[in-house]
Short mmCIF file of C-alpha atoms in Angstrom, two decimals:
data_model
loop_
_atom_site.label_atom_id
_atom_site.label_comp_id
_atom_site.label_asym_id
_atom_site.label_seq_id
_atom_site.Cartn_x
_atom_site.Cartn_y
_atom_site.Cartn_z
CA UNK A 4 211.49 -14.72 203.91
CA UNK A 5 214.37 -16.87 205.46
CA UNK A 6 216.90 -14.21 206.75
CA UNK A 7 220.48 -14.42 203.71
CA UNK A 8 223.01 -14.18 206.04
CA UNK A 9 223.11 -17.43 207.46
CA UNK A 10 224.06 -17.94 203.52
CA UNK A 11 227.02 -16.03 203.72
CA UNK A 12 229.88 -14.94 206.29
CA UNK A 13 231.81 -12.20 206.07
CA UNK A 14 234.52 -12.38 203.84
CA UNK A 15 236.74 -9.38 205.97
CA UNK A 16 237.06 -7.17 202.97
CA UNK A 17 234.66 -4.34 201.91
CA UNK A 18 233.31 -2.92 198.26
CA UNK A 19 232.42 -5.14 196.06
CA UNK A 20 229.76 -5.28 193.56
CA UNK A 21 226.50 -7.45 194.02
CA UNK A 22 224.20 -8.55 192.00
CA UNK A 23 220.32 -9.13 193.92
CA UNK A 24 217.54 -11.41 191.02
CA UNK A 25 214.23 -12.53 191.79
CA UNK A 26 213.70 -15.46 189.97
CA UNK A 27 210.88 -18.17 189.15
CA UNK A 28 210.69 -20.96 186.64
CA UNK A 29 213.76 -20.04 183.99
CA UNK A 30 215.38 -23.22 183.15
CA UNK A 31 215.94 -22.43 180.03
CA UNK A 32 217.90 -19.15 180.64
CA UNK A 33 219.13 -19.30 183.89
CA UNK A 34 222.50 -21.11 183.05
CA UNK A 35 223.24 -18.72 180.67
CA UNK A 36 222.18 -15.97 183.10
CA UNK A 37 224.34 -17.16 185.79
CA UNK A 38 227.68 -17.76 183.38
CA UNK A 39 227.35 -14.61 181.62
CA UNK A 40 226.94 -11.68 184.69
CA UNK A 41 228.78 -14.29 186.90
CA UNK A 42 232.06 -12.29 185.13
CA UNK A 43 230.93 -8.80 186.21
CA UNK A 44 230.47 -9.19 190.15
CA UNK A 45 231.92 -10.30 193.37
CA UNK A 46 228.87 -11.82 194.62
CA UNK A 47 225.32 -12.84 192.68
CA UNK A 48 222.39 -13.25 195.35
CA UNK A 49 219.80 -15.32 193.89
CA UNK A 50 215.75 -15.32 195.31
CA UNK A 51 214.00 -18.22 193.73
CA UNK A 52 210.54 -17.27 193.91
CA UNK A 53 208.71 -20.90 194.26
CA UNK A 54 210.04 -22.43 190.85
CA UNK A 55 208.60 -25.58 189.96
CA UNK A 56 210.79 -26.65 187.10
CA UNK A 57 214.64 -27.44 186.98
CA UNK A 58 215.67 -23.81 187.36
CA UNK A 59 217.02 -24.07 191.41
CA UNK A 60 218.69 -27.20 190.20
CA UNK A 61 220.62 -25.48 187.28
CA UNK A 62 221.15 -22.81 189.77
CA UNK A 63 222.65 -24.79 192.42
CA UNK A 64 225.05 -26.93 189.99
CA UNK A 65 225.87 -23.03 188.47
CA UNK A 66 226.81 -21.81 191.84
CA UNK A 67 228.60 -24.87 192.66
CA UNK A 68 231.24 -24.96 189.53
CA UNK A 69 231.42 -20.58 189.55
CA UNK A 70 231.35 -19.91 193.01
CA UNK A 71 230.58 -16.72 195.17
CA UNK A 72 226.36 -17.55 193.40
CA UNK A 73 224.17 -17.87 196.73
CA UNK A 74 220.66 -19.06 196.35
CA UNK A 75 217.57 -18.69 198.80
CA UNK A 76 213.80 -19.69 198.09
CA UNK A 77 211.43 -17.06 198.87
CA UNK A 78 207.99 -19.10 199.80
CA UNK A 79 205.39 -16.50 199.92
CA UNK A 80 203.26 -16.95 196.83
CA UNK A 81 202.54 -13.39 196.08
CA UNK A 82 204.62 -11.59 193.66
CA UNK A 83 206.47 -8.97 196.29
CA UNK A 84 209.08 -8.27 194.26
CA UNK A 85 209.82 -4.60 196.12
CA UNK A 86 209.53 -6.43 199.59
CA UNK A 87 211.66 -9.39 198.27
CA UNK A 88 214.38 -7.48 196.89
CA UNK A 89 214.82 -4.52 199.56
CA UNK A 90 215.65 -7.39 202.20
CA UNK A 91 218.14 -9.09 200.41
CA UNK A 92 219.81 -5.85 200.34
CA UNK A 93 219.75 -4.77 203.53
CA UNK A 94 220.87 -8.27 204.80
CA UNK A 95 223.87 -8.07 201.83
CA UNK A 96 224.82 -4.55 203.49
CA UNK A 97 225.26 -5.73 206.95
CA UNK A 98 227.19 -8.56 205.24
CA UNK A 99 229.17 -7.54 202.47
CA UNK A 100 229.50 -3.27 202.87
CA UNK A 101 229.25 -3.59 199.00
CA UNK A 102 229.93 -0.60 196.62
CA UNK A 103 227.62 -1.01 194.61
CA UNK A 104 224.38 -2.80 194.07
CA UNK A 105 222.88 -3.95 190.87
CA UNK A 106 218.93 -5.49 190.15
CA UNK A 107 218.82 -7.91 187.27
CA UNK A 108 215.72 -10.39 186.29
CA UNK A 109 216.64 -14.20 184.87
CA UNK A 110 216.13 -12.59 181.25
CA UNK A 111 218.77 -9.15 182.16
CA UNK A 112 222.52 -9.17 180.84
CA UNK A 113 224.72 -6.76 181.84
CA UNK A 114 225.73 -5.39 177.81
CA UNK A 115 229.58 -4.52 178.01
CA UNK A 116 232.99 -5.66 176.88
CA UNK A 117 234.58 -6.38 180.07
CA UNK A 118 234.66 -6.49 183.54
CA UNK A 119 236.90 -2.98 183.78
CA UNK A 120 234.63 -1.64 181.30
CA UNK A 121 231.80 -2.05 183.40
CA UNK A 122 233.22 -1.12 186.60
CA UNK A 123 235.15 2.23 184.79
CA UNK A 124 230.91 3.54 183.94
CA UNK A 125 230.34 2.91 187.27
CA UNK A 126 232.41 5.15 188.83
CA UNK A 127 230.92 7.84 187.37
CA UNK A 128 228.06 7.69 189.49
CA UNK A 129 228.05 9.64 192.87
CA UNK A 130 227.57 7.75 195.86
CA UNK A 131 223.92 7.64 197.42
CA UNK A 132 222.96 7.95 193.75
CA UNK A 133 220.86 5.10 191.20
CA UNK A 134 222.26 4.70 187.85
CA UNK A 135 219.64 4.50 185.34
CA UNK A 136 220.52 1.21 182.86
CA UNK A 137 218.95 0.92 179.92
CA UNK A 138 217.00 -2.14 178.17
CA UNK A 139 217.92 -3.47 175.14
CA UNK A 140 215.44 -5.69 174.08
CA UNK A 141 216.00 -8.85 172.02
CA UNK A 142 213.76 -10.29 169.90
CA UNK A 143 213.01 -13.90 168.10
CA UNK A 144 212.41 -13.57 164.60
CA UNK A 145 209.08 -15.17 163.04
CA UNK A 146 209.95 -19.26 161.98
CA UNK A 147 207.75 -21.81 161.08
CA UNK A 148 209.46 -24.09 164.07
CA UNK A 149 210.96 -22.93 166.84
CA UNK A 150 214.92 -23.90 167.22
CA UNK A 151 215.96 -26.62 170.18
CA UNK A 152 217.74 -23.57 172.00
CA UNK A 153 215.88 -20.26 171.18
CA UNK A 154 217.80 -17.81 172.98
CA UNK A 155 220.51 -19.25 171.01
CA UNK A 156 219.39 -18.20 167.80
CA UNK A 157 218.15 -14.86 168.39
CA UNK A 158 219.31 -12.46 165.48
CA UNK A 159 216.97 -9.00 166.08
CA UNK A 160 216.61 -6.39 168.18
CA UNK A 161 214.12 -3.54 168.74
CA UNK A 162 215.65 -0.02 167.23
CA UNK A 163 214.20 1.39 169.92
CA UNK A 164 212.12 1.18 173.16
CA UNK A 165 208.97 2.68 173.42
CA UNK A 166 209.22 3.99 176.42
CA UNK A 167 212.77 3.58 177.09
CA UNK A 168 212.33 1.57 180.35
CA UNK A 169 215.33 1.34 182.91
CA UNK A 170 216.80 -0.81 185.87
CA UNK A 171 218.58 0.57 188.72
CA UNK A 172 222.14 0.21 190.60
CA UNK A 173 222.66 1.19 193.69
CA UNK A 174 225.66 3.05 194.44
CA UNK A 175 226.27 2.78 198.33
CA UNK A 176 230.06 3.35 198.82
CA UNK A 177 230.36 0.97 201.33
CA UNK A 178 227.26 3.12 203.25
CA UNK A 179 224.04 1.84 204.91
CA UNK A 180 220.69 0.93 203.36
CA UNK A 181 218.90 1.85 205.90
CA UNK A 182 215.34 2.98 204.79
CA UNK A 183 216.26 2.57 201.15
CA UNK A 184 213.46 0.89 199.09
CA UNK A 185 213.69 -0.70 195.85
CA UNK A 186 210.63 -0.18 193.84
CA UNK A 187 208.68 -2.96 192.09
CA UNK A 188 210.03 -4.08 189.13
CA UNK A 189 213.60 -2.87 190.05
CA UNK A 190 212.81 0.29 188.12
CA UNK A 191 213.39 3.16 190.60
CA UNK A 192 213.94 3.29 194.84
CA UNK A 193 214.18 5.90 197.68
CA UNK A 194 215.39 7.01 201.15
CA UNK A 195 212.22 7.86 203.57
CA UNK A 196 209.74 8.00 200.67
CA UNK A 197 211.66 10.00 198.64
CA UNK A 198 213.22 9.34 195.35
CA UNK A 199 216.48 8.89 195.31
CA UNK A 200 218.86 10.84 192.68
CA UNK A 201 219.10 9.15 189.29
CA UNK A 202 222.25 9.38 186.74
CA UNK A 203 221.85 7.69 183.12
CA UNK A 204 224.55 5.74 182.25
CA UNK A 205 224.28 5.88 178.70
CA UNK A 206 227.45 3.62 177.86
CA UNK A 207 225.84 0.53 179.36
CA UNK A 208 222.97 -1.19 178.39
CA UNK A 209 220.84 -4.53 179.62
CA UNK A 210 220.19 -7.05 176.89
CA UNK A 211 216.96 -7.91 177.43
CA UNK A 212 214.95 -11.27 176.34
CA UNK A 213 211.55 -11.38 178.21
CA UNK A 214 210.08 -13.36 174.90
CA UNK A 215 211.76 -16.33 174.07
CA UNK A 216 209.61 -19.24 173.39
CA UNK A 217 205.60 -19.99 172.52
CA UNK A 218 206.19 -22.11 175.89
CA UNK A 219 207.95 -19.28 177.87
CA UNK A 220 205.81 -16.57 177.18
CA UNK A 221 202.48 -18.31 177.90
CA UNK A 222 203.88 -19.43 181.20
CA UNK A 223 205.62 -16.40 182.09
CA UNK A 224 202.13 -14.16 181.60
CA UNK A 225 199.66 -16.52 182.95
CA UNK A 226 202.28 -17.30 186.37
CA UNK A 227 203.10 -13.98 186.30
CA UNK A 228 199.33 -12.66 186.54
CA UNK A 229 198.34 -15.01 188.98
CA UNK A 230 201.39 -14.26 191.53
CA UNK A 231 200.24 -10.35 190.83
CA UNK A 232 196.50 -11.21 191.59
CA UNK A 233 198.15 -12.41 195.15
CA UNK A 234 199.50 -9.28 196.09
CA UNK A 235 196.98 -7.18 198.39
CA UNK A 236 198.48 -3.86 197.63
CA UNK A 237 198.43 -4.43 194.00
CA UNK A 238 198.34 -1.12 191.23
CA UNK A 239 196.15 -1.73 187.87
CA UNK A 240 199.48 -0.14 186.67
CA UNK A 241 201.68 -2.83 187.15
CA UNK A 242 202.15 -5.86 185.38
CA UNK A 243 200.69 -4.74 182.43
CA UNK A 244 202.61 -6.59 180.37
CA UNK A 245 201.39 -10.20 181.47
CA UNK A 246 197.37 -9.38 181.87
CA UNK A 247 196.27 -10.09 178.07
CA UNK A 248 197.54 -13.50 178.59
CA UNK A 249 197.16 -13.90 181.62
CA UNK A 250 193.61 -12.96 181.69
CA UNK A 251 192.84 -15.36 179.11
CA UNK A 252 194.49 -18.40 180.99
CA UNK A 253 193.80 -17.59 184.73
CA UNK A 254 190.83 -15.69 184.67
CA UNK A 255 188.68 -17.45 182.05
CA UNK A 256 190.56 -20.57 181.46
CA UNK A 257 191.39 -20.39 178.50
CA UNK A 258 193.26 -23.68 176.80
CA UNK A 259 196.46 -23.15 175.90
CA UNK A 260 196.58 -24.43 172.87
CA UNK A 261 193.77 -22.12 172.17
CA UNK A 262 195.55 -19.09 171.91
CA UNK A 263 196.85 -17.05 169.11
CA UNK A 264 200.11 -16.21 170.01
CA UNK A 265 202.28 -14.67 167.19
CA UNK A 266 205.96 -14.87 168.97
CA UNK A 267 207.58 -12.24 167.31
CA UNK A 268 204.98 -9.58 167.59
CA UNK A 269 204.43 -10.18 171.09
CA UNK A 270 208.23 -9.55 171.98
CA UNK A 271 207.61 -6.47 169.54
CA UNK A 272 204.90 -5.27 171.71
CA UNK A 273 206.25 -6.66 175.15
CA UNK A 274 205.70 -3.52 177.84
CA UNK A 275 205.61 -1.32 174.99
CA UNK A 276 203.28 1.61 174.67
CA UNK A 277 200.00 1.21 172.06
CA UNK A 278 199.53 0.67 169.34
CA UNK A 279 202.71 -0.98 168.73
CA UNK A 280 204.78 -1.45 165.49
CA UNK A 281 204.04 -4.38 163.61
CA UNK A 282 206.97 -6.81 162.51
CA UNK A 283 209.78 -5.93 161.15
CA UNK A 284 209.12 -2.50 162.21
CA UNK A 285 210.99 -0.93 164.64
CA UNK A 286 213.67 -3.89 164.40
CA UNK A 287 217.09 -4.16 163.64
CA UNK A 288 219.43 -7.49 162.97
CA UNK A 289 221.68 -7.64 165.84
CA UNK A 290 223.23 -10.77 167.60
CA UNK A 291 223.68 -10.37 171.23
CA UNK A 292 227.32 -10.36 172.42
CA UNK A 293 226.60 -12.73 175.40
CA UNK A 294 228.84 -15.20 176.65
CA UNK A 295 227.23 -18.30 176.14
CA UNK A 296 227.61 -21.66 177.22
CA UNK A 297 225.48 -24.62 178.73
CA UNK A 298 226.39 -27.41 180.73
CA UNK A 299 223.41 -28.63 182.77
CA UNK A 300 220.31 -27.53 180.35
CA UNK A 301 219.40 -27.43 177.06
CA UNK A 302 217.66 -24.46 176.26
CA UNK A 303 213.99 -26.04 176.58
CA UNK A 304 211.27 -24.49 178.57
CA UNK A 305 208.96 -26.66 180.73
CA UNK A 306 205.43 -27.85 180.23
CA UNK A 307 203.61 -24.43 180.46
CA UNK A 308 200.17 -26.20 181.39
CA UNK A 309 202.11 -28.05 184.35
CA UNK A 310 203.21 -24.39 185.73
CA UNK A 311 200.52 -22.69 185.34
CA UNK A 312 198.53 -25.53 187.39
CA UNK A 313 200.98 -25.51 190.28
CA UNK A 314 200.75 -21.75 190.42
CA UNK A 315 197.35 -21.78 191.30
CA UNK A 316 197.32 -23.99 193.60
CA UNK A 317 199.58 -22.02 195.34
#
């Protein structure tokens, strides 16, 4: 991984609030991404993770018009996600002394009503400590065609999440990182192999949308899988939520339009325990309060086929 700081120099002042994403092939969410949690941090360092579609382009014309958006390609194929993200942060703590740290995927949006809202919940937390934010996931509801911008027209939400799952924020007072790790999948870290202490912040929430399009989803499992195949120190544990897909696709080559892929279910069932709910069970219409606006995409995901290809090659 290229070292960050030669992104950044120091801007002289200390505390502020960072956001770290790992991100690969999300063109069609990464504007809205950007714009939206853009408004709730001093700084947004983003790891593009070998995209092969217009996402670092979006990115980069993002970062130009919003400022204070710093993006860095990570190279190594495998899916490192723990390794990825626990060096950006120690290289944006010798940089920035932030106060707090926060982990967000492409598909993550921080869920409240203002900047001073979000920085008020916070403070709650005790320094050294990981707040424990929960996911809110968002749902597409069944159509008989999908919409030109899907994330657009999402309406639903699950009533609740089985298991609640959770992403961290690091509160570091302006403190060192040294020997803190940040688990893979952003869901937990520690200090010398231990876990660090946790606090629930039950105010705030992450609006989640990991299932967006037929496109998307097919991609995002079979690239996903393959990336987690890479990684030597892999657990049968993780990435559950990609390997019936991806299975199909990159282990027995399966065609893609081949499989039976009922949208809204599978964002029902997305890294949920079994047996799931079956639609509408367990949903509830809800609009997400997002700020939204596009200026350099459209909403359309790329050709799934043409990912999936270039991921293996990789």
């Amino acid at each position: 991984m290229k070292p960050l700081n030669w992104l950044w120099g120091r801007r002289g002042r200390s505390g502020p609030t960072i956001c770290i994403s790992l991100i690969k092939n999300e063109q069609d969410i990464i504007e809205p991404f950007l714009r939206h949690n853009r408004r709730f941090f001093d700084e947004m360092i983003v790891l593009d993770h070998g995209s092969t579609d217009d996402t670092a382009a979006i990115a980069q014309r993002c970062a130009q018009e919003l400022g204070h958006i710093h993006i860095t390609p990570i190279e190594e194929p495998a899916y490192h996600q723990s390794k990825f993200t626990t060096e950006a942060l120690q290289a944006a703590v010798r940089d920035y002394h932030p106060d707090y740290v926060v982990f967000l995927d492409a598909d993550e949006f921080i869920g409240s009503e203002s900047r001073a809202a979000f920085e008020r919940v916070l403070s709650r937390m005790p320094a050294r400590a990981c707040g424990e934010v929960r996911w809110q996931t968002y749902l597409p509801a069944p159509m008989a065609s999908p919409p030109p911008d899907p994330i657009a027209q999402i309406a639903f939400r699950r009533e609740a999440e089985l298991p609640q799952f959770s992403k961290i924020i690091l509160r570091l007072a302006g403190q060192a990182a040294d020997q803190i790790v940040i688990g893979q999948g952003n869901h937990s870290a520690t200090r010398r192999e231990k876990a660090l202490k946790t606090v629930p912040l039950p105010d705030l929430c992450l609006m989640h949308f990991p299932v967006r399009s037929r496109e998307q989803f097919i991609a995002k499992c079979a690239v996903g899988w393959s990336t987690h195949l890479k990684r030597a120190d892999r657990s049968e544990v993780q990435a559950f939520q990609w390997e019936k897909v991806g299975r199909l696709v990159v282990e027995e080559g399966a065609a893609l339009d081949t499989l039976d892929v009922d949208l809204s279910q599978a964002a029902l069932e997305y890294a949920q325990d079994f047996p799931p709910p079956v639609w509408p069970q367990n949903t509830v219409a809800a609009r997400p309060d997002i700020f939204y606006e596009r200026k350099y995409s459209d909403g359309k995901f790329a050709d799934p086929a043409r990912l999936i290809a270039e991921a293996l090659k990789t």
